[in-house]
């Protein structure tokens, strides 16, 4: 996507048009699980609908698998959609059709022969673990099962790209992880690129390889999931990260810490690639400073660790200064005032 | 009472006529109403064949014709019936009038029932690459079938009501029987016999409509 803008006509005559997407450029590569996170109204649902043409961009360029889709007529757009699967927050299954018929639908739209459809439906239901539910209707299924049918339906035509619009937001935590691990298999075993829209940072953490943070119709931060989680640059990103990672204490939390702990409060930040944590504790112990862990934790993202540990330090002022200076030479140290 | 026994053949014939007029009107008016209702649904803003002009035209047309009291409509449409059927009286003209008059009302019921289908489901079909007419056939109508059957059940009862004034243009039916042999001959027993027949009709229609809708909606 390059410089994509989507605006809607003003709701009242003479008003300003409502800009949902305000100049977004984004590149998703084959095999990515690209997470897009933002609050409600940040424009992320609109963004994902631009990719399969359910919404038309006002300006800018969108290229899917080498095809520029912004200039396509609705009829040719339908062909492109055959190579893009989509799953939804409310599953959007056809209640009047059986599970098997739901999965068969995109294949029927594509005009595939009946024998191929039957074989493909059996295969997809086995993949999502619902072979025994083929003849059931959606209202006989649990939320997690419905989303698995949704995934089977979205992948029936073997698309190279899957759009997931808040796919787990209507599910309980246990079912969420079940659906997330299925999506992980979709990416790893079938090689499907996934664009994942969510407001839950946990979903990004457990599934995405890259992330873009949306706020007010713009992308305010993007990058490798590990980088954004361990060093968020934008306030909006930092707020999202703080929902799942106990990092640096906020000013309010620092005040609470002060009422409970004497001494100086210092945050040590760690990122993978070094074992400085052990060294930090060694150096503190060597100077005879009393230290106590009061806030923070170490997190793991796809096998890479990072975290912030906030300690209360008690001892001679000069000794603490010296220790912090030494530690600061190889690790990140921030004193909280 | 004896009079009623004498009139039983006429009552039977009137009942049969009502059934036949209602059935024919349901076919013609029902299909026309379904098409107009679909037109309203698909052209409305944000729908699959959004078209402001078409929507406004259909909408205004429906709003003009729907509220006309049927007894007036039946007279107003008579010249058109003569033009199309060659006659403005009798059961044929009655079916003609009921079909057209009911179509506009039915279209609103169809539109309302189609609107109960979740927009997300339509979106899922679009995302699968389906075109508008394909979506109407494979998703919209099947998803709305249960409510539509209940809607048409309601319509059937209204159609029975509309046949009652058939006598004004020389049509038959149970309403005509009640007026001709009951009301005009000061015989309440005959009138009430007609009422009884209508009650039985309506109960049967409602019973089968509900049963069918229940079966379709699986609850």
XYZ file of C-alpha atoms in Angstrom, chain A:
337
model
C 0.000 0.000 0.000
C 1.311 3.401 -0.882
C -0.117 6.695 0.421
C -3.572 5.215 0.764
C -6.360 7.561 1.809
C -9.949 6.557 2.510
C -12.449 9.232 3.323
C -16.225 9.125 3.586
C -18.621 11.897 2.610
C -19.490 14.181 5.515
C -22.331 12.925 7.678
C -23.950 16.374 7.525
C -24.113 18.647 4.502
C -21.303 21.175 4.525
C -19.284 19.205 7.057
C -15.765 17.925 6.555
C -15.336 14.472 5.013
C -14.558 11.772 7.522
C -11.023 10.506 6.946
C -10.722 6.878 8.056
C -7.306 6.181 6.546
C -4.952 9.113 6.323
C -2.029 8.390 4.007
C -0.987 4.878 4.965
C 1.920 3.061 3.317
C 2.595 -0.493 4.346
C 4.391 -3.453 2.847
C 3.470 -7.009 3.764
C 5.803 -9.697 2.464
C 5.015 -13.279 1.544
C 4.911 -15.456 4.658
C 4.503 -12.549 7.083
C 2.058 -12.569 9.934
C 1.524 -8.841 9.937
C -0.369 -7.545 12.950
C -2.174 -4.219 12.848
C -3.204 -2.978 16.255
C -5.214 0.054 17.240
C -8.171 1.189 19.316
C -11.719 1.080 17.943
C -12.060 3.753 15.312
C -8.338 3.842 14.539
C -9.165 2.775 10.981
C -7.747 -0.736 11.059
C -10.947 -2.516 9.936
C -11.243 -0.118 7.002
C -7.578 -0.689 6.166
C -7.991 -4.452 5.903
C -11.134 -4.077 3.756
C -9.172 -1.991 1.274
C -6.948 -4.998 0.646
C -9.755 -7.142 -0.795
C -11.699 -4.239 -2.227
C -14.702 -4.443 0.105
C -13.931 -0.738 0.520
C -12.600 1.438 -2.291
C -9.597 3.656 -1.593
C -10.132 7.377 -2.175
C -6.552 7.757 -3.376
C -3.237 5.942 -3.293
C -2.097 2.623 -4.636
C -2.720 -0.921 -3.389
C -0.897 -3.811 -5.017
C -1.884 -7.395 -4.157
C 0.339 -10.149 -5.582
C 1.497 -7.804 -8.343
C -2.007 -6.565 -9.274
C -2.872 -2.921 -8.773
C -6.388 -3.236 -7.367
C -7.465 0.379 -6.878
C -8.292 0.754 -10.580
C -10.060 -2.613 -10.893
C -13.760 -2.834 -11.712
C -15.934 -4.713 -9.231
C -16.142 -7.702 -11.588
C -12.364 -8.210 -11.902
C -12.026 -7.454 -8.194
C -14.061 -10.604 -7.534
C -11.372 -12.716 -9.200
C -8.708 -11.141 -6.990
C -10.830 -11.957 -3.916
C -10.593 -15.636 -4.798
C -6.944 -15.427 -3.767
C -7.689 -13.598 -0.506
C -9.448 -15.328 2.384
C -11.133 -13.390 5.172
C -12.294 -14.227 8.678
C -14.396 -12.040 10.920
C -14.987 -11.176 14.555
C -18.592 -12.392 14.395
C -17.583 -15.370 12.188
C -20.290 -14.451 9.619
C -21.130 -18.052 8.802
C -24.177 -18.812 6.662
C -26.695 -20.075 9.217
C -28.900 -21.625 6.556
C -26.071 -23.855 5.332
C -24.332 -26.812 6.948
C -20.695 -26.571 7.983
C -19.657 -28.436 4.826
C -21.772 -26.111 2.650
C -20.200 -23.078 4.309
C -16.721 -24.318 3.483
C -17.828 -25.227 -0.044
C -19.214 -21.752 -0.743
C -16.082 -19.964 -2.064
C -15.363 -23.024 -4.240
C -18.876 -22.880 -5.696
C -18.418 -19.165 -6.337
C -15.205 -19.998 -8.181
C -17.105 -22.574 -10.239
C -14.982 -25.593 -9.287
C -16.270 -29.068 -10.242
C -18.391 -30.878 -7.634
C -15.924 -33.714 -7.064
C -13.112 -31.276 -6.358
C -15.330 -29.304 -3.964
C -16.234 -32.422 -1.964
C -12.596 -33.463 -1.690
C -11.417 -29.989 -0.714
C -14.155 -29.561 1.923
C -13.190 -32.896 3.524
C -9.546 -31.862 3.505
C -10.191 -28.425 5.044
C -12.501 -29.765 7.758
C -9.816 -32.283 8.696
C -7.252 -29.484 8.824
C -9.318 -27.471 11.320
C -10.328 -30.616 13.233
C -14.064 -30.493 12.530
C -14.579 -33.501 10.259
C -17.344 -34.804 12.522
C -19.318 -31.529 12.268
C -19.696 -31.473 8.471
C -23.466 -31.974 8.588
C -24.093 -29.669 11.543
C -25.431 -26.140 11.285
C -23.460 -23.166 12.639
C -25.900 -22.543 15.491
C -25.005 -25.975 16.863
C -21.341 -25.010 17.240
C -19.364 -23.197 19.945
C -17.651 -19.873 19.203
C -14.257 -21.486 18.704
C -15.710 -24.120 16.394
C -17.480 -21.399 14.388
C -14.236 -19.530 13.873
C -12.531 -22.744 12.793
C -15.265 -23.203 10.186
C -14.647 -19.577 9.202
C -10.965 -20.349 8.746
C -11.726 -23.491 6.718
C -14.092 -21.471 4.517
C -11.565 -18.658 4.070
C -8.841 -21.106 3.043
C -10.974 -23.364 0.839
C -9.736 -21.811 -2.407
C -6.091 -22.054 -1.223
C -5.571 -18.284 -1.071
C -2.079 -16.883 -0.559
C -3.349 -14.194 1.816
C -5.671 -14.385 4.810
C -7.265 -11.280 6.333
C -8.234 -11.731 9.966
C -10.498 -8.953 11.260
C -10.562 -9.199 15.059
C -10.813 -12.949 14.593
C -10.474 -13.767 18.289
C -12.133 -10.742 19.886
C -15.452 -12.519 20.445
C -13.827 -15.602 21.983
C -12.905 -16.517 25.540
C -9.171 -16.714 26.415
C -8.896 -20.484 26.071
C -10.646 -20.591 22.698
C -8.580 -17.601 21.602
C -5.334 -19.516 22.056
C -6.851 -22.491 20.235
C -7.722 -20.304 17.234
C -4.357 -18.512 17.391
C -2.434 -21.779 17.262
C -4.570 -22.832 14.299
C -3.693 -19.555 12.536
C -0.044 -20.216 13.348
C -0.344 -23.596 11.596
C -2.032 -21.890 8.646
C 0.993 -19.636 8.321
C 3.664 -22.279 8.924
C 2.199 -25.373 7.246
C 0.270 -23.788 4.395
C 2.574 -20.804 3.906
C -0.359 -18.374 3.956
C 0.463 -14.734 4.571
C -1.767 -13.324 7.323
C -2.824 -9.748 7.987
C -4.162 -9.647 11.495
C -6.319 -6.807 12.823
C -6.753 -6.653 16.567
C -6.967 -4.423 19.603
C -5.437 -7.102 21.807
C -1.657 -6.886 22.171
C -1.589 -10.479 23.408
C -2.757 -11.659 19.975
C 0.090 -9.745 18.336
C 2.575 -11.168 20.835
C 1.615 -14.784 20.303
C 1.181 -14.752 16.532
C 2.601 -11.782 14.632
C 6.092 -11.385 13.233
C 5.636 -7.734 12.332
C 3.347 -5.123 13.764
C 1.987 -1.725 12.822
C 0.325 0.484 15.405
C -2.572 2.586 14.084
C -3.904 5.727 15.669
C -6.259 8.241 14.085
C -6.088 6.674 10.619
C -2.285 6.721 10.495
C 0.403 4.196 11.238
C 2.326 5.699 14.138
C 4.846 2.916 14.567
C 5.806 -0.254 12.758
C 8.466 -2.894 12.814
C 9.522 -6.242 14.074
C 7.280 -7.390 16.924
C 10.257 -7.835 19.228
C 11.506 -4.297 18.587
C 8.146 -2.650 19.117
C 7.514 -4.631 22.303
C 10.950 -4.089 23.797
C 11.337 -0.437 22.754
C 8.042 1.211 21.799
C 8.735 4.678 20.395
C 5.240 6.123 20.187
C 2.974 6.812 23.199
C 0.128 4.824 21.616
C 2.405 1.830 21.078
C 3.745 2.126 24.601
C 0.179 1.998 25.944
C -0.542 -1.162 23.976
C 2.722 -2.764 25.067
C 1.970 -1.941 28.686
C -1.272 -3.941 28.478
C 0.693 -7.173 28.234
C 4.173 -6.291 29.446
C 4.976 -4.925 32.876
C 7.743 -2.587 31.832
C 8.715 0.787 33.209
C 6.457 1.923 36.070
C 4.211 4.867 35.280
C 4.485 8.027 37.440
C 1.428 6.932 39.442
C 2.956 3.530 40.049
C 6.262 5.119 41.077
C 4.443 7.066 43.796
C 2.910 3.874 45.104
C 6.340 2.211 45.056
C 7.809 5.098 47.064
C 5.268 4.670 49.837
C 6.339 1.040 50.193
C 10.087 1.203 49.579
C 12.870 3.438 50.853
C 15.930 4.283 48.833
C 16.523 5.100 45.196
C 14.382 3.514 42.527
C 16.191 2.465 39.376
C 15.012 0.642 36.245
C 17.371 -1.710 34.426
C 16.397 -2.616 30.868
C 17.432 -5.847 29.215
C 17.233 -7.052 25.652
C 18.362 -10.363 24.238
C 21.873 -10.993 23.007
C 23.576 -10.401 26.369
C 23.497 -11.959 29.789
C 23.964 -8.628 31.540
C 21.264 -9.395 34.090
C 23.591 -11.683 36.041
C 26.348 -9.099 35.776
C 24.089 -6.337 37.090
C 23.232 -8.310 40.198
C 26.887 -9.262 40.709
C 27.983 -5.636 40.502
C 25.270 -4.489 42.905
C 26.097 -7.237 45.394
C 29.833 -6.494 45.175
C 29.318 -2.915 46.359
C 27.307 -4.031 49.363
C 24.165 -2.202 48.257
C 20.894 -3.676 49.498
C 18.577 -4.180 46.544
C 15.068 -5.334 46.168
C 13.085 -6.108 42.999
C 9.934 -3.969 43.163
C 8.478 -3.888 39.651
C 8.793 -5.373 36.160
C 9.525 -8.686 34.540
C 11.233 -10.546 31.735
C 9.191 -11.398 28.635
C 9.633 -13.798 25.813
C 8.671 -13.082 22.204
C 9.238 -15.950 19.808
C 12.218 -17.158 21.818
C 13.775 -13.728 22.355
C 13.808 -12.254 25.842
C 13.515 -8.659 26.986
C 12.286 -6.852 30.026
C 12.586 -4.064 32.550
C 13.419 -4.673 36.195
C 12.850 -1.855 38.649
C 14.811 -2.123 41.879
C 14.829 -0.189 45.134
C 18.456 0.405 46.160
C 19.583 1.197 49.688
C 23.105 2.161 50.670
C 25.583 5.026 50.554
C 24.741 7.570 47.892
C 28.242 7.602 46.399
C 28.467 3.808 46.340
C 25.187 3.577 44.461
C 26.345 6.243 42.000
C 29.523 4.320 41.342
C 27.680 1.032 40.858
C 25.151 2.643 38.480
C 27.921 4.216 36.467
C 29.663 0.865 36.075
C 26.457 -0.933 35.122
C 25.527 1.890 32.775
C 28.597 1.121 30.715
C 27.162 -2.195 29.509
C 23.432 -2.024 30.241
C 20.575 0.441 30.098
C 19.954 2.165 33.426
C 17.296 4.733 34.210
C 16.887 6.246 37.640
C 13.299 7.049 38.468
C 12.834 10.392 40.202
